[in-house]
Every structure is written in C-alpha cells, then in structure tokens.
PDB file of C-alpha atoms in Angstrom:
ATOM      1  CA  UNK A 124      68.964  85.043  97.061  1.00 60.00           C
ATOM      2  CA  UNK A 125      67.313  87.830  99.163  1.00 67.00           C
ATOM      3  CA  UNK A 126      69.851  89.017 100.427  1.00 66.00           C
ATOM      4  CA  UNK A 127      71.417  89.757  97.427  1.00 61.00           C
ATOM      5  CA  UNK A 128      68.778  91.940  96.259  1.00 58.00           C
ATOM      6  CA  UNK A 129      67.851  93.888  99.014  1.00 61.00           C
ATOM      7  CA  UNK A 130      71.798  95.303  99.274  1.00 61.00           C
ATOM      8  CA  UNK A 131      71.522  97.062  96.286  1.00 59.00           C
ATOM      9  CA  UNK A 132      71.755  99.074  94.666  1.00 62.00           C
ATOM     10  CA  UNK A 133      74.819  98.011  93.398  1.00 68.00           C
ATOM     11  CA  UNK A 134      78.172  99.659  91.619  1.00 66.00           C
ATOM     12  CA  UNK A 135      80.382  97.399  89.051  1.00 71.00           C
ATOM     13  CA  UNK A 136      82.597 100.346  87.620  1.00 67.00           C
ATOM     14  CA  UNK A 137      80.620 103.254  88.476  1.00 62.00           C
ATOM     15  CA  UNK A 138      77.737 101.469  86.926  1.00 66.00           C
ATOM     16  CA  UNK A 139      74.147 100.321  88.401  1.00 65.00           C
ATOM     17  CA  UNK A 140      73.193  97.064  88.520  1.00 69.00           C
ATOM     18  CA  UNK A 141      69.573  96.773  88.887  1.00 67.00           C
ATOM     19  CA  UNK A 142      67.972  93.583  89.443  1.00 70.00           C
ATOM     20  CA  UNK A 143      65.088  91.842  89.909  1.00 71.00           C
ATOM     21  CA  UNK A 144      63.214  88.888  90.618  1.00 75.00           C
ATOM     22  CA  UNK A 145      62.259  86.265  87.484  1.00 75.00           C
ATOM     23  CA  UNK A 146      60.238  84.278  86.559  1.00 80.00           C
ATOM     24  CA  UNK A 147      58.551  82.851  83.851  1.00 83.00           C
ATOM     25  CA  UNK A 148      56.249  86.331  83.882  1.00 82.00           C
ATOM     26  CA  UNK A 149      58.606  88.336  83.503  1.00 75.00           C
ATOM     27  CA  UNK A 150      58.396  90.478  80.406  1.00 75.00           C
ATOM     28  CA  UNK A 151      62.128  91.960  78.450  1.00 70.00           C
ATOM     29  CA  UNK A 152      61.362  95.697  78.190  1.00 69.00           C
ATOM     30  CA  UNK A 153      63.071  98.127  79.752  1.00 68.00           C
ATOM     31  CA  UNK A 154      61.070  99.701  82.487  1.00 69.00           C
ATOM     32  CA  UNK A 155      60.886 104.068  82.691  1.00 76.00           C
ATOM     33  CA  UNK A 156      62.411 104.921  86.055  1.00 81.00           C
ATOM     34  CA  UNK A 157      60.532 107.164  88.211  1.00 88.00           C
ATOM     35  CA  UNK A 158      62.503 106.566  91.483  1.00 89.00           C
ATOM     36  CA  UNK A 159      66.234 105.335  91.906  1.00 88.00           C
ATOM     37  CA  UNK A 160      67.899 104.604  94.682  1.00 88.00           C
ATOM     38  CA  UNK A 161      71.347 106.428  94.809  1.00 90.00           C
ATOM     39  CA  UNK A 162      74.278 105.911  98.338  1.00 91.00           C
ATOM     40  CA  UNK A 163      74.734 110.109  99.324  1.00 94.00           C
ATOM     41  CA  UNK A 164      77.191 111.164 101.065  1.00 95.00           C
ATOM     42  CA  UNK A 165      76.136 114.161 103.478  1.00 95.00           C
ATOM     43  CA  UNK A 166      79.205 116.620 104.455  1.00 95.00           C
ATOM     44  CA  UNK A 167      80.056 118.600 107.332  1.00 90.00           C
ATOM     45  CA  UNK A 168      77.045 117.462 109.398  1.00 90.00           C
ATOM     46  CA  UNK A 169      76.774 119.185 113.136  1.00 88.00           C
ATOM     47  CA  UNK A 170      77.247 116.002 116.296  1.00 83.00           C
ATOM     48  CA  UNK A 171      74.410 117.517 117.462  1.00 83.00           C
ATOM     49  CA  UNK A 172      72.829 115.834 114.123  1.00 86.00           C
ATOM     50  CA  UNK A 173      75.039 113.099 114.227  1.00 87.00           C
ATOM     51  CA  UNK A 174      71.954 110.678 114.950  1.00 88.00           C
ATOM     52  CA  UNK A 175      70.089 107.756 113.139  1.00 90.00           C
ATOM     53  CA  UNK A 176      67.316 110.012 113.256  1.00 91.00           C
ATOM     54  CA  UNK A 177      69.400 113.413 112.753  1.00 91.00           C
ATOM     55  CA  UNK A 178      71.202 111.748 109.555  1.00 93.00           C
ATOM     56  CA  UNK A 179      67.144 110.432 108.196  1.00 93.00           C
ATOM     57  CA  UNK A 180      66.126 114.121 108.378  1.00 93.00           C
ATOM     58  CA  UNK A 181      69.040 115.011 106.425  1.00 94.00           C
ATOM     59  CA  UNK A 182      68.590 112.811 104.121  1.00 95.00           C
ATOM     60  CA  UNK A 183      64.834 113.743 103.694  1.00 95.00           C
ATOM     61  CA  UNK A 184      65.714 116.525 102.417  1.00 95.00           C
ATOM     62  CA  UNK A 185      66.988 114.790  99.048  1.00 95.00           C
ATOM     63  CA  UNK A 186      65.115 112.508  98.128  1.00 96.00           C
ATOM     64  CA  UNK A 187      63.281 109.015 100.854  1.00 95.00           C
ATOM     65  CA  UNK A 188      65.909 107.632 103.427  1.00 95.00           C
ATOM     66  CA  UNK A 189      66.318 103.940 102.499  1.00 92.00           C
ATOM     67  CA  UNK A 190      69.163 102.963 104.863  1.00 90.00           C
ATOM     68  CA  UNK A 191      72.616 103.907 106.100  1.00 90.00           C
ATOM     69  CA  UNK A 192      75.795 102.539 105.737  1.00 88.00           C
ATOM     70  CA  UNK A 193      77.088 100.022 108.093  1.00 84.00           C
ATOM     71  CA  UNK A 194      80.048 102.252 109.308  1.00 85.00           C
ATOM     72  CA  UNK A 195      77.901 105.708 109.347  1.00 85.00           C
ATOM     73  CA  UNK A 196      75.026 103.769 111.317  1.00 84.00           C
ATOM     74  CA  UNK A 197      77.795 103.111 113.680  1.00 82.00           C
ATOM     75  CA  UNK A 198      79.443 106.120 114.054  1.00 79.00           C
ATOM     76  CA  UNK A 199      76.193 107.804 114.539  1.00 78.00           C
ATOM     77  CA  UNK A 200      74.906 104.612 117.939  1.00 78.00           C
ATOM     78  CA  UNK A 201      78.381 105.348 119.546  1.00 73.00           C
ATOM     79  CA  UNK A 202      79.404 109.118 119.094  1.00 61.00           C
ATOM     80  CA  UNK A 203      82.523 109.251 118.298  1.00 62.00           C
ATOM     81  CA  UNK A 204      84.364 108.377 116.189  1.00 58.00           C
ATOM     82  CA  UNK A 205      82.629 110.466 113.391  1.00 59.00           C
ATOM     83  CA  UNK A 206      84.521 110.454 109.642  1.00 68.00           C
ATOM     84  CA  UNK A 207      84.441 113.589 107.325  1.00 82.00           C
ATOM     85  CA  UNK A 208      80.649 112.364 105.800  1.00 90.00           C
ATOM     86  CA  UNK A 209      77.616 110.157 106.834  1.00 92.00           C
ATOM     87  CA  UNK A 210      76.596 107.574 103.958  1.00 92.00           C
ATOM     88  CA  UNK A 211      73.225 106.858 103.143  1.00 93.00           C
ATOM     89  CA  UNK A 212      70.682 105.439  99.958  1.00 91.00           C
ATOM     90  CA  UNK A 213      68.605 107.948  99.332  1.00 94.00           C
ATOM     91  CA  UNK A 214      65.284 106.891  96.972  1.00 92.00           C
ATOM     92  CA  UNK A 215      65.706 110.172  94.186  1.00 94.00           C
ATOM     93  CA  UNK A 216      62.148 110.496  92.207  1.00 94.00           C
ATOM     94  CA  UNK A 217      62.345 112.408  88.846  1.00 91.00           C
ATOM     95  CA  UNK A 218      59.696 114.543  89.329  1.00 92.00           C
ATOM     96  CA  UNK A 219      62.159 117.014  91.549  1.00 92.00           C
ATOM     97  CA  UNK A 220      65.889 118.368  91.170  1.00 90.00           C
ATOM     98  CA  UNK A 221      69.097 116.899  92.790  1.00 91.00           C
ATOM     99  CA  UNK A 222      70.061 118.751  95.620  1.00 92.00           C
ATOM    100  CA  UNK A 223      73.915 120.034  96.681  1.00 95.00           C
ATOM    101  CA  UNK A 224      73.017 120.825  99.709  1.00 96.00           C
ATOM    102  CA  UNK A 225      70.302 121.494 102.210  1.00 95.00           C
ATOM    103  CA  UNK A 226      70.312 123.729 104.711  1.00 94.00           C
ATOM    104  CA  UNK A 227      69.245 122.833 108.520  1.00 90.00           C
ATOM    105  CA  UNK A 228      68.567 124.303 112.276  1.00 90.00           C
ATOM    106  CA  UNK A 229      69.854 122.900 114.963  1.00 86.00           C
ATOM    107  CA  UNK A 230      68.356 123.969 118.189  1.00 85.00           C
ATOM    108  CA  UNK A 231      71.358 125.679 119.852  1.00 83.00           C
ATOM    109  CA  UNK A 232      70.836 124.134 123.585  1.00 80.00           C
ATOM    110  CA  UNK A 233      73.541 126.670 124.970  1.00 84.00           C
ATOM    111  CA  UNK A 234      72.360 129.759 124.270  1.00 86.00           C
ATOM    112  CA  UNK A 235      68.390 128.347 122.413  1.00 85.00           C
ATOM    113  CA  UNK A 236      67.325 129.429 119.201  1.00 88.00           C
ATOM    114  CA  UNK A 237      68.775 127.784 116.324  1.00 90.00           C
ATOM    115  CA  UNK A 238      71.425 127.539 114.416  1.00 88.00           C
ATOM    116  CA  UNK A 239      71.306 127.151 110.714  1.00 92.00           C
ATOM    117  CA  UNK A 240      73.326 124.501 109.137  1.00 91.00           C
ATOM    118  CA  UNK A 241      74.513 124.597 104.834  1.00 94.00           C
ATOM    119  CA  UNK A 242      75.275 120.173 104.141  1.00 95.00           C
ATOM    120  CA  UNK A 243      77.050 119.310 100.883  1.00 96.00           C
ATOM    121  CA  UNK A 244      75.725 116.577  99.648  1.00 97.00           C
ATOM    122  CA  UNK A 245      77.526 114.169  97.105  1.00 96.00           C
ATOM    123  CA  UNK A 246      75.982 111.705  95.136  1.00 94.00           C
ATOM    124  CA  UNK A 247      77.887 108.602  94.256  1.00 89.00           C
ATOM    125  CA  UNK A 248      76.105 109.003  90.946  1.00 86.00           C
ATOM    126  CA  UNK A 249      74.056 110.067  89.273  1.00 88.00           C
ATOM    127  CA  UNK A 250      71.712 108.506  86.933  1.00 86.00           C
ATOM    128  CA  UNK A 251      70.678 110.105  83.753  1.00 88.00           C
ATOM    129  CA  UNK A 252      67.528 112.146  83.861  1.00 89.00           C
ATOM    130  CA  UNK A 253      64.971 113.780  81.589  1.00 89.00           C
ATOM    131  CA  UNK A 254      63.038 116.443  82.322  1.00 88.00           C
ATOM    132  CA  UNK A 255      61.197 115.979  79.424  1.00 88.00           C
ATOM    133  CA  UNK A 256      59.873 112.260  80.585  1.00 87.00           C
ATOM    134  CA  UNK A 257      60.396 113.072  83.783  1.00 88.00           C
ATOM    135  CA  UNK A 258      62.456 109.920  84.409  1.00 89.00           C
ATOM    136  CA  UNK A 259      65.520 108.115  85.140  1.00 86.00           C
ATOM    137  CA  UNK A 260      66.959 106.377  82.228  1.00 83.00           C
ATOM    138  CA  UNK A 261      67.939 109.104  79.908  1.00 84.00           C
ATOM    139  CA  UNK A 262      69.325 112.684  79.370  1.00 87.00           C
ATOM    140  CA  UNK A 263      67.461 115.366  78.232  1.00 86.00           C
ATOM    141  CA  UNK A 264      69.151 115.526  75.064  1.00 89.00           C
ATOM    142  CA  UNK A 265      68.562 111.846  73.866  1.00 86.00           C
ATOM    143  CA  UNK A 266      64.763 111.774  74.755  1.00 87.00           C
ATOM    144  CA  UNK A 267      62.747 109.605  72.793  1.00 83.00           C
ATOM    145  CA  UNK A 268      60.398 111.562  72.672  1.00 81.00           C
ATOM    146  CA  UNK A 269      61.950 114.986  71.683  1.00 75.00           C
ATOM    147  CA  UNK A 270      61.004 115.765  67.247  1.00 69.00           C
ATOM    148  CA  UNK A 271      64.411 115.805  65.300  1.00 64.00           C
ATOM    149  CA  UNK A 272      64.772 117.453  62.321  1.00 64.00           C
ATOM    150  CA  UNK A 273      66.022 115.645  59.554  1.00 61.00           C
ATOM    151  CA  UNK A 274      69.354 116.984  58.523  1.00 58.00           C
ATOM    152  CA  UNK A 275      69.071 117.819  54.902  1.00 58.00           C
ATOM    153  CA  UNK A 276      65.546 120.656  56.194  1.00 56.00           C
ATOM    154  CA  UNK A 277      68.417 121.864  58.830  1.00 55.00           C
ATOM    155  CA  UNK A 278      70.794 123.073  55.988  1.00 56.00           C
ATOM    156  CA  UNK A 279      68.018 124.226  53.570  1.00 54.00           C
ATOM    157  CA  UNK A 280      66.658 126.201  56.406  1.00 55.00           C
ATOM    158  CA  UNK A 281      70.380 127.012  56.991  1.00 54.00           C
ATOM    159  CA  UNK A 282      70.441 127.915  53.522  1.00 57.00           C
ATOM    160  CA  UNK A 283      67.732 130.111  53.360  1.00 54.00           C
ATOM    161  CA  UNK A 284      69.080 132.111  56.532  1.00 54.00           C
ATOM    162  CA  UNK A 285      72.030 132.837  54.693  1.00 56.00           C
ATOM    163  CA  UNK A 286      70.741 133.778  51.249  1.00 58.00           C
ATOM    164  CA  UNK A 287      68.483 136.568  53.174  1.00 57.00           C
ATOM    165  CA  UNK A 288      71.802 137.789  54.167  1.00 54.00           C
ATOM    166  CA  UNK A 289      71.628 136.932  57.952  1.00 49.00           C
TER     167      UNK A 289
END
C-alpha cells in the first residue's frame, strides 16, 4: 500500500489520479491544490548535464524536482544509451508560470567559459490552473470566485448600447 502511495502521480488514460491515505477522520472535501506533482520530459539535454545532479538542477528551473524515472536514472549513471529526453517528476507551484524551456550554462571544458543550452520542457499533463485563485484544479474561466452577470442583464446592456448607435 505504501508503495502505491509513493509511486504516483498516477495517470489513467491521461487523467491524473491523486491518492490520499484514508482514516476515519478523513474529510471528503476538495482541497485547493497549490502544488502538484507532474511528469516532465526535458529534451535536448547536453551530455555534460546528463547526470543525476545536472538533471536535478535543470528540473529545479521548472519546479521542485522529486525523482527521475528508472530509465533516466540508469542512463545518467551508466553514461551511455541516452534517449532523446530525460524524464522526472517535478512538483509545480501554482504561484509560478509553467516554463516551456529553460536556459542553462554548461562549463566549456575545452575552451573555458560557458556554453548556453536551451532545454525544451514537455509536460505529460498540464493541470488546469486558475490565475485568479493561484490554485490548480480549475481554469480562470471556471473560477468559482468570478462574478457572473445574469444573462438578462447582459442582453439589456447590449440593447442599450445598440440603441445609442454604437
């Protein structure tokens, strides 16, 4: 049971499933999610940065790195068989924008100095994000705090604008 709780986040048909330990004191209410773990793929990672520490530093530009997937860990330790991307679970913060790419400086061993490298970030699932509440779980358009005008009031405003010749 503990293994199932720790191995998430789980995606079933591209829908996230969040598990929480149940007890008799558990309240059945929807929690506001300020942080959420998501699988990300980091594309075009330079060979010099394809280590556990290097990948962790890159992932920290996206969110809080939690764990690399097994294949990425194997490749970073063996230093061979590198795939086209590195995959990790990163905890996203609702207060921050999602990054589509990150720029890192890699030490240039041959010539000295640094080389800039642009790493493309792909999210396996992008959670709905409300910029009004700064939470995950619903979009800004569906925000429960957003005041909605009644339909008849909108029609009345439109009619009065039309009457004025606009």
